[in-house]
Amino acid sequence: MKNAVISGIIIGLVSALWIVLMQSVGYNPQNVEESSNSWVEYTSILIPFIGLYFGIRGYRKELGGKLSFFEGIFEGFKILAIGGLLAAAASFIYISIFAQDLTVDYMERIFGAMVLGLLFTLVNALLLMNTPKQL
């Protein structure tokens, strides 16, 4: 559980920091289409993918290098739950104070990030699992 907490906190803090940075440089869901640098918003996809990869990989090292698919998925869900709660709480507080008119737009993005996180959990569990030995 220690590995999931550490990885989840890192994902949550980096995600919250990313929202604050994007808001401070002028990117928000309402004006991203008007900007010529709209690709910057898609860099947020790397946060859960890389965080989940290193979190599940660390868990595999704790198990002695043996990880089944279901163990990887379960560890990824724990990491996502902790990171998602932290990022959502920090984002909610930040948005309610500084960007009240963008609450619905950010909540749509948080839902999209949750769906991507679930897909990335499956991908990372498949990448890091050990292949079953044939009899």
mmCIF file with all atom_site columns, C-alpha atoms in Angstrom:
data_model
loop_
_atom_site.group_PDB
_atom_site.id
_atom_site.type_symbol
_atom_site.label_atom_id
_atom_site.label_alt_id
_atom_site.label_comp_id
_atom_site.label_asym_id
_atom_site.label_entity_id
_atom_site.label_seq_id
_atom_site.pdbx_PDB_ins_code
_atom_site.Cartn_x
_atom_site.Cartn_y
_atom_site.Cartn_z
_atom_site.occupancy
_atom_site.B_iso_or_equiv
_atom_site.pdbx_formal_charge
_atom_site.auth_seq_id
_atom_site.auth_comp_id
_atom_site.auth_asym_id
_atom_site.auth_atom_id
_atom_site.pdbx_PDB_model_num
ATOM 1   C CA . MET A 1 1   ? 0.000   0.000   0.000   1.00 0.00 ? 1   MET A CA 1
ATOM 2   C CA . LYS A 1 2   ? 2.960   2.297   0.657   1.00 0.00 ? 2   LYS A CA 1
ATOM 3   C CA . ASN A 1 3   ? 3.926   2.215   -3.010  1.00 0.00 ? 3   ASN A CA 1
ATOM 4   C CA . ALA A 1 4   ? 0.393   3.124   -4.119  1.00 0.00 ? 4   ALA A CA 1
ATOM 5   C CA . VAL A 1 5   ? 0.221   6.028   -1.672  1.00 0.00 ? 5   VAL A CA 1
ATOM 6   C CA . ILE A 1 6   ? 3.549   7.488   -2.765  1.00 0.00 ? 6   ILE A CA 1
ATOM 7   C CA . SER A 1 7   ? 2.800   7.097   -6.487  1.00 0.00 ? 7   SER A CA 1
ATOM 8   C CA . GLY A 1 8   ? -0.740  8.426   -6.049  1.00 0.00 ? 8   GLY A CA 1
ATOM 9   C CA . ILE A 1 9   ? 0.476   11.496  -4.154  1.00 0.00 ? 9   ILE A CA 1
ATOM 10  C CA . ILE A 1 10  ? 3.030   12.225  -6.858  1.00 0.00 ? 10  ILE A CA 1
ATOM 11  C CA . ILE A 1 11  ? 0.426   11.935  -9.628  1.00 0.00 ? 11  ILE A CA 1
ATOM 12  C CA . GLY A 1 12  ? -2.047  14.065  -7.666  1.00 0.00 ? 12  GLY A CA 1
ATOM 13  C CA . LEU A 1 13  ? 0.455   16.818  -6.889  1.00 0.00 ? 13  LEU A CA 1
ATOM 14  C CA . VAL A 1 14  ? 1.849   16.963  -10.410 1.00 0.00 ? 14  VAL A CA 1
ATOM 15  C CA . SER A 1 15  ? -1.671  17.065  -11.869 1.00 0.00 ? 15  SER A CA 1
ATOM 16  C CA . ALA A 1 16  ? -2.708  19.870  -9.525  1.00 0.00 ? 16  ALA A CA 1
ATOM 17  C CA . LEU A 1 17  ? 0.491   21.769  -10.315 1.00 0.00 ? 17  LEU A CA 1
ATOM 18  C CA . TRP A 1 18  ? -0.169  21.306  -14.031 1.00 0.00 ? 18  TRP A CA 1
ATOM 19  C CA . ILE A 1 19  ? -3.640  22.879  -13.708 1.00 0.00 ? 19  ILE A CA 1
ATOM 20  C CA . VAL A 1 20  ? -2.240  25.833  -11.768 1.00 0.00 ? 20  VAL A CA 1
ATOM 21  C CA . LEU A 1 21  ? 0.569   26.335  -14.299 1.00 0.00 ? 21  LEU A CA 1
ATOM 22  C CA . MET A 1 22  ? -1.746  26.121  -17.297 1.00 0.00 ? 22  MET A CA 1
ATOM 23  C CA . GLN A 1 23  ? -4.147  28.616  -15.709 1.00 0.00 ? 23  GLN A CA 1
ATOM 24  C CA . SER A 1 24  ? -1.303  30.999  -14.818 1.00 0.00 ? 24  SER A CA 1
ATOM 25  C CA . VAL A 1 25  ? 0.081   31.079  -18.368 1.00 0.00 ? 25  VAL A CA 1
ATOM 26  C CA . GLY A 1 26  ? -3.363  31.767  -19.783 1.00 0.00 ? 26  GLY A CA 1
ATOM 27  C CA . TYR A 1 27  ? -4.524  28.362  -21.010 1.00 0.00 ? 27  TYR A CA 1
ATOM 28  C CA . ASN A 1 28  ? -7.989  27.361  -19.923 1.00 0.00 ? 28  ASN A CA 1
ATOM 29  C CA . PRO A 1 29  ? -10.711 25.227  -21.495 1.00 0.00 ? 29  PRO A CA 1
ATOM 30  C CA . GLN A 1 30  ? -12.440 28.250  -23.019 1.00 0.00 ? 30  GLN A CA 1
ATOM 31  C CA . ASN A 1 31  ? -9.512  29.706  -24.946 1.00 0.00 ? 31  ASN A CA 1
ATOM 32  C CA . VAL A 1 32  ? -7.442  26.642  -25.812 1.00 0.00 ? 32  VAL A CA 1
ATOM 33  C CA . GLU A 1 33  ? -8.974  26.392  -29.298 1.00 0.00 ? 33  GLU A CA 1
ATOM 34  C CA . GLU A 1 34  ? -8.085  30.027  -30.019 1.00 0.00 ? 34  GLU A CA 1
ATOM 35  C CA . SER A 1 35  ? -4.439  29.486  -29.129 1.00 0.00 ? 35  SER A CA 1
ATOM 36  C CA . SER A 1 36  ? -1.851  28.305  -31.628 1.00 0.00 ? 36  SER A CA 1
ATOM 37  C CA . ASN A 1 37  ? -0.229  26.260  -28.857 1.00 0.00 ? 37  ASN A CA 1
ATOM 38  C CA . SER A 1 38  ? -3.208  24.030  -28.075 1.00 0.00 ? 38  SER A CA 1
ATOM 39  C CA . TRP A 1 39  ? -0.895  20.995  -28.123 1.00 0.00 ? 39  TRP A CA 1
ATOM 40  C CA . VAL A 1 40  ? 0.357   22.037  -24.676 1.00 0.00 ? 40  VAL A CA 1
ATOM 41  C CA . GLU A 1 41  ? -2.901  20.854  -23.134 1.00 0.00 ? 41  GLU A CA 1
ATOM 42  C CA . TYR A 1 42  ? -2.261  17.320  -24.360 1.00 0.00 ? 42  TYR A CA 1
ATOM 43  C CA . THR A 1 43  ? 0.945   17.067  -22.339 1.00 0.00 ? 43  THR A CA 1
ATOM 44  C CA . SER A 1 44  ? -1.250  16.287  -19.344 1.00 0.00 ? 44  SER A CA 1
ATOM 45  C CA . ILE A 1 45  ? -1.728  12.780  -20.761 1.00 0.00 ? 45  ILE A CA 1
ATOM 46  C CA . LEU A 1 46  ? 1.858   11.976  -19.806 1.00 0.00 ? 46  LEU A CA 1
ATOM 47  C CA . ILE A 1 47  ? 1.271   12.554  -16.081 1.00 0.00 ? 47  ILE A CA 1
ATOM 48  C CA . PRO A 1 48  ? -0.922  9.501   -15.329 1.00 0.00 ? 48  PRO A CA 1
ATOM 49  C CA . PHE A 1 49  ? 0.812   7.255   -17.861 1.00 0.00 ? 49  PHE A CA 1
ATOM 50  C CA . ILE A 1 50  ? 4.308   7.836   -16.486 1.00 0.00 ? 50  ILE A CA 1
ATOM 51  C CA . GLY A 1 51  ? 3.115   7.857   -12.870 1.00 0.00 ? 51  GLY A CA 1
ATOM 52  C CA . LEU A 1 52  ? 1.250   4.587   -13.267 1.00 0.00 ? 52  LEU A CA 1
ATOM 53  C CA . TYR A 1 53  ? 4.159   2.987   -15.093 1.00 0.00 ? 53  TYR A CA 1
ATOM 54  C CA . PHE A 1 54  ? 6.660   3.777   -12.361 1.00 0.00 ? 54  PHE A CA 1
ATOM 55  C CA . GLY A 1 55  ? 4.157   2.954   -9.608  1.00 0.00 ? 55  GLY A CA 1
ATOM 56  C CA . ILE A 1 56  ? 3.278   -0.471  -10.999 1.00 0.00 ? 56  ILE A CA 1
ATOM 57  C CA . ARG A 1 57  ? 6.931   -1.136  -11.816 1.00 0.00 ? 57  ARG A CA 1
ATOM 58  C CA . GLY A 1 58  ? 7.876   -0.317  -8.216  1.00 0.00 ? 58  GLY A CA 1
ATOM 59  C CA . TYR A 1 59  ? 5.194   -2.694  -6.993  1.00 0.00 ? 59  TYR A CA 1
ATOM 60  C CA . ARG A 1 60  ? 6.573   -5.418  -9.244  1.00 0.00 ? 60  ARG A CA 1
ATOM 61  C CA . LYS A 1 61  ? 10.016  -4.873  -7.701  1.00 0.00 ? 61  LYS A CA 1
ATOM 62  C CA . GLU A 1 62  ? 8.470   -5.237  -4.230  1.00 0.00 ? 62  GLU A CA 1
ATOM 63  C CA . LEU A 1 63  ? 7.034   -8.594  -5.295  1.00 0.00 ? 63  LEU A CA 1
ATOM 64  C CA . GLY A 1 64  ? 10.410  -9.868  -6.438  1.00 0.00 ? 64  GLY A CA 1
ATOM 65  C CA . GLY A 1 65  ? 9.888   -9.261  -10.139 1.00 0.00 ? 65  GLY A CA 1
ATOM 66  C CA . LYS A 1 66  ? 6.720   -11.328 -10.447 1.00 0.00 ? 66  LYS A CA 1
ATOM 67  C CA . LEU A 1 67  ? 3.507   -9.506  -11.282 1.00 0.00 ? 67  LEU A CA 1
ATOM 68  C CA . SER A 1 68  ? 0.265   -10.918 -12.604 1.00 0.00 ? 68  SER A CA 1
ATOM 69  C CA . PHE A 1 69  ? -2.116  -8.912  -14.731 1.00 0.00 ? 69  PHE A CA 1
ATOM 70  C CA . PHE A 1 70  ? -4.729  -8.631  -11.974 1.00 0.00 ? 70  PHE A CA 1
ATOM 71  C CA . GLU A 1 71  ? -2.165  -7.564  -9.371  1.00 0.00 ? 71  GLU A CA 1
ATOM 72  C CA . GLY A 1 72  ? -1.021  -4.827  -11.763 1.00 0.00 ? 72  GLY A CA 1
ATOM 73  C CA . ILE A 1 73  ? -4.578  -3.644  -12.376 1.00 0.00 ? 73  ILE A CA 1
ATOM 74  C CA . PHE A 1 74  ? -5.390  -3.611  -8.658  1.00 0.00 ? 74  PHE A CA 1
ATOM 75  C CA . GLU A 1 75  ? -2.237  -1.623  -7.851  1.00 0.00 ? 75  GLU A CA 1
ATOM 76  C CA . GLY A 1 76  ? -3.012  0.788   -10.694 1.00 0.00 ? 76  GLY A CA 1
ATOM 77  C CA . PHE A 1 77  ? -6.541  1.340   -9.375  1.00 0.00 ? 77  PHE A CA 1
ATOM 78  C CA . LYS A 1 78  ? -5.172  2.099   -5.916  1.00 0.00 ? 78  LYS A CA 1
ATOM 79  C CA . ILE A 1 79  ? -2.693  4.589   -7.379  1.00 0.00 ? 79  ILE A CA 1
ATOM 80  C CA . LEU A 1 80  ? -5.420  6.232   -9.468  1.00 0.00 ? 80  LEU A CA 1
ATOM 81  C CA . ALA A 1 81  ? -7.811  6.455   -6.534  1.00 0.00 ? 81  ALA A CA 1
ATOM 82  C CA . ILE A 1 82  ? -5.278  8.221   -4.336  1.00 0.00 ? 82  ILE A CA 1
ATOM 83  C CA . GLY A 1 83  ? -3.937  10.455  -7.111  1.00 0.00 ? 83  GLY A CA 1
ATOM 84  C CA . GLY A 1 84  ? -7.396  11.234  -8.436  1.00 0.00 ? 84  GLY A CA 1
ATOM 85  C CA . LEU A 1 85  ? -8.749  12.207  -5.027  1.00 0.00 ? 85  LEU A CA 1
ATOM 86  C CA . LEU A 1 86  ? -5.794  14.468  -4.358  1.00 0.00 ? 86  LEU A CA 1
ATOM 87  C CA . ALA A 1 87  ? -5.879  16.092  -7.805  1.00 0.00 ? 87  ALA A CA 1
ATOM 88  C CA . ALA A 1 88  ? -9.649  16.551  -7.710  1.00 0.00 ? 88  ALA A CA 1
ATOM 89  C CA . ALA A 1 89  ? -9.555  18.089  -4.228  1.00 0.00 ? 89  ALA A CA 1
ATOM 90  C CA . ALA A 1 90  ? -6.712  20.466  -5.109  1.00 0.00 ? 90  ALA A CA 1
ATOM 91  C CA . SER A 1 91  ? -8.334  21.375  -8.425  1.00 0.00 ? 91  SER A CA 1
ATOM 92  C CA . PHE A 1 92  ? -11.709 21.963  -6.782  1.00 0.00 ? 92  PHE A CA 1
ATOM 93  C CA . ILE A 1 93  ? -10.191 24.288  -4.205  1.00 0.00 ? 93  ILE A CA 1
ATOM 94  C CA . TYR A 1 94  ? -8.126  26.159  -6.798  1.00 0.00 ? 94  TYR A CA 1
ATOM 95  C CA . ILE A 1 95  ? -10.970 26.488  -9.285  1.00 0.00 ? 95  ILE A CA 1
ATOM 96  C CA . SER A 1 96  ? -13.486 27.603  -6.667  1.00 0.00 ? 96  SER A CA 1
ATOM 97  C CA . ILE A 1 97  ? -11.128 30.377  -5.574  1.00 0.00 ? 97  ILE A CA 1
ATOM 98  C CA . PHE A 1 98  ? -9.489  31.554  -8.811  1.00 0.00 ? 98  PHE A CA 1
ATOM 99  C CA . ALA A 1 99  ? -11.496 30.299  -11.797 1.00 0.00 ? 99  ALA A CA 1
ATOM 100 C CA . GLN A 1 100 ? -15.142 30.055  -10.743 1.00 0.00 ? 100 GLN A CA 1
ATOM 101 C CA . ASP A 1 101 ? -16.499 30.567  -14.252 1.00 0.00 ? 101 ASP A CA 1
ATOM 102 C CA . LEU A 1 102 ? -14.600 27.522  -15.586 1.00 0.00 ? 102 LEU A CA 1
ATOM 103 C CA . THR A 1 103 ? -15.826 24.903  -13.097 1.00 0.00 ? 103 THR A CA 1
ATOM 104 C CA . VAL A 1 104 ? -17.895 22.875  -15.583 1.00 0.00 ? 104 VAL A CA 1
ATOM 105 C CA . ASP A 1 105 ? -15.147 22.921  -18.220 1.00 0.00 ? 105 ASP A CA 1
ATOM 106 C CA . TYR A 1 106 ? -12.561 21.618  -15.790 1.00 0.00 ? 106 TYR A CA 1
ATOM 107 C CA . MET A 1 107 ? -14.890 18.937  -14.455 1.00 0.00 ? 107 MET A CA 1
ATOM 108 C CA . GLU A 1 108 ? -15.285 17.609  -18.019 1.00 0.00 ? 108 GLU A CA 1
ATOM 109 C CA . ARG A 1 109 ? -11.533 17.391  -18.282 1.00 0.00 ? 109 ARG A CA 1
ATOM 110 C CA . ILE A 1 110 ? -11.235 15.631  -14.929 1.00 0.00 ? 110 ILE A CA 1
ATOM 111 C CA . PHE A 1 111 ? -13.752 13.004  -16.120 1.00 0.00 ? 111 PHE A CA 1
ATOM 112 C CA . GLY A 1 112 ? -11.723 12.546  -19.318 1.00 0.00 ? 112 GLY A CA 1
ATOM 113 C CA . ALA A 1 113 ? -8.562  12.146  -17.256 1.00 0.00 ? 113 ALA A CA 1
ATOM 114 C CA . MET A 1 114 ? -10.280 9.475   -15.170 1.00 0.00 ? 114 MET A CA 1
ATOM 115 C CA . VAL A 1 115 ? -11.196 7.487   -18.283 1.00 0.00 ? 115 VAL A CA 1
ATOM 116 C CA . LEU A 1 116 ? -7.650  7.808   -19.627 1.00 0.00 ? 116 LEU A CA 1
ATOM 117 C CA . GLY A 1 117 ? -6.281  6.736   -16.263 1.00 0.00 ? 117 GLY A CA 1
ATOM 118 C CA . LEU A 1 118 ? -8.330  3.537   -16.388 1.00 0.00 ? 118 LEU A CA 1
ATOM 119 C CA . LEU A 1 119 ? -7.068  2.790   -19.891 1.00 0.00 ? 119 LEU A CA 1
ATOM 120 C CA . PHE A 1 120 ? -3.481  3.535   -18.855 1.00 0.00 ? 120 PHE A CA 1
ATOM 121 C CA . THR A 1 121 ? -3.873  1.146   -15.918 1.00 0.00 ? 121 THR A CA 1
ATOM 122 C CA . LEU A 1 122 ? -4.750  -1.660  -18.326 1.00 0.00 ? 122 LEU A CA 1
ATOM 123 C CA . VAL A 1 123 ? -1.883  -0.765  -20.656 1.00 0.00 ? 123 VAL A CA 1
ATOM 124 C CA . ASN A 1 124 ? 0.715   -0.573  -17.891 1.00 0.00 ? 124 ASN A CA 1
ATOM 125 C CA . ALA A 1 125 ? -0.497  -3.805  -16.294 1.00 0.00 ? 125 ALA A CA 1
ATOM 126 C CA . LEU A 1 126 ? -0.100  -5.527  -19.662 1.00 0.00 ? 126 LEU A CA 1
ATOM 127 C CA . LEU A 1 127 ? 3.341   -4.007  -20.218 1.00 0.00 ? 127 LEU A CA 1
ATOM 128 C CA . LEU A 1 128 ? 4.688   -4.974  -16.806 1.00 0.00 ? 128 LEU A CA 1
ATOM 129 C CA . MET A 1 129 ? 3.074   -8.356  -16.147 1.00 0.00 ? 129 MET A CA 1
ATOM 130 C CA . ASN A 1 130 ? 5.023   -11.565 -16.386 1.00 0.00 ? 130 ASN A CA 1
ATOM 131 C CA . THR A 1 131 ? 3.960   -13.961 -19.070 1.00 0.00 ? 131 THR A CA 1
ATOM 132 C CA . PRO A 1 132 ? 2.354   -17.128 -17.723 1.00 0.00 ? 132 PRO A CA 1
ATOM 133 C CA . LYS A 1 133 ? 4.507   -20.192 -18.157 1.00 0.00 ? 133 LYS A CA 1
ATOM 134 C CA . GLN A 1 134 ? 3.180   -22.857 -20.444 1.00 0.00 ? 134 GLN A CA 1
ATOM 135 C CA . LEU A 1 135 ? 2.983   -26.397 -19.080 1.00 0.00 ? 135 LEU A CA 1
#
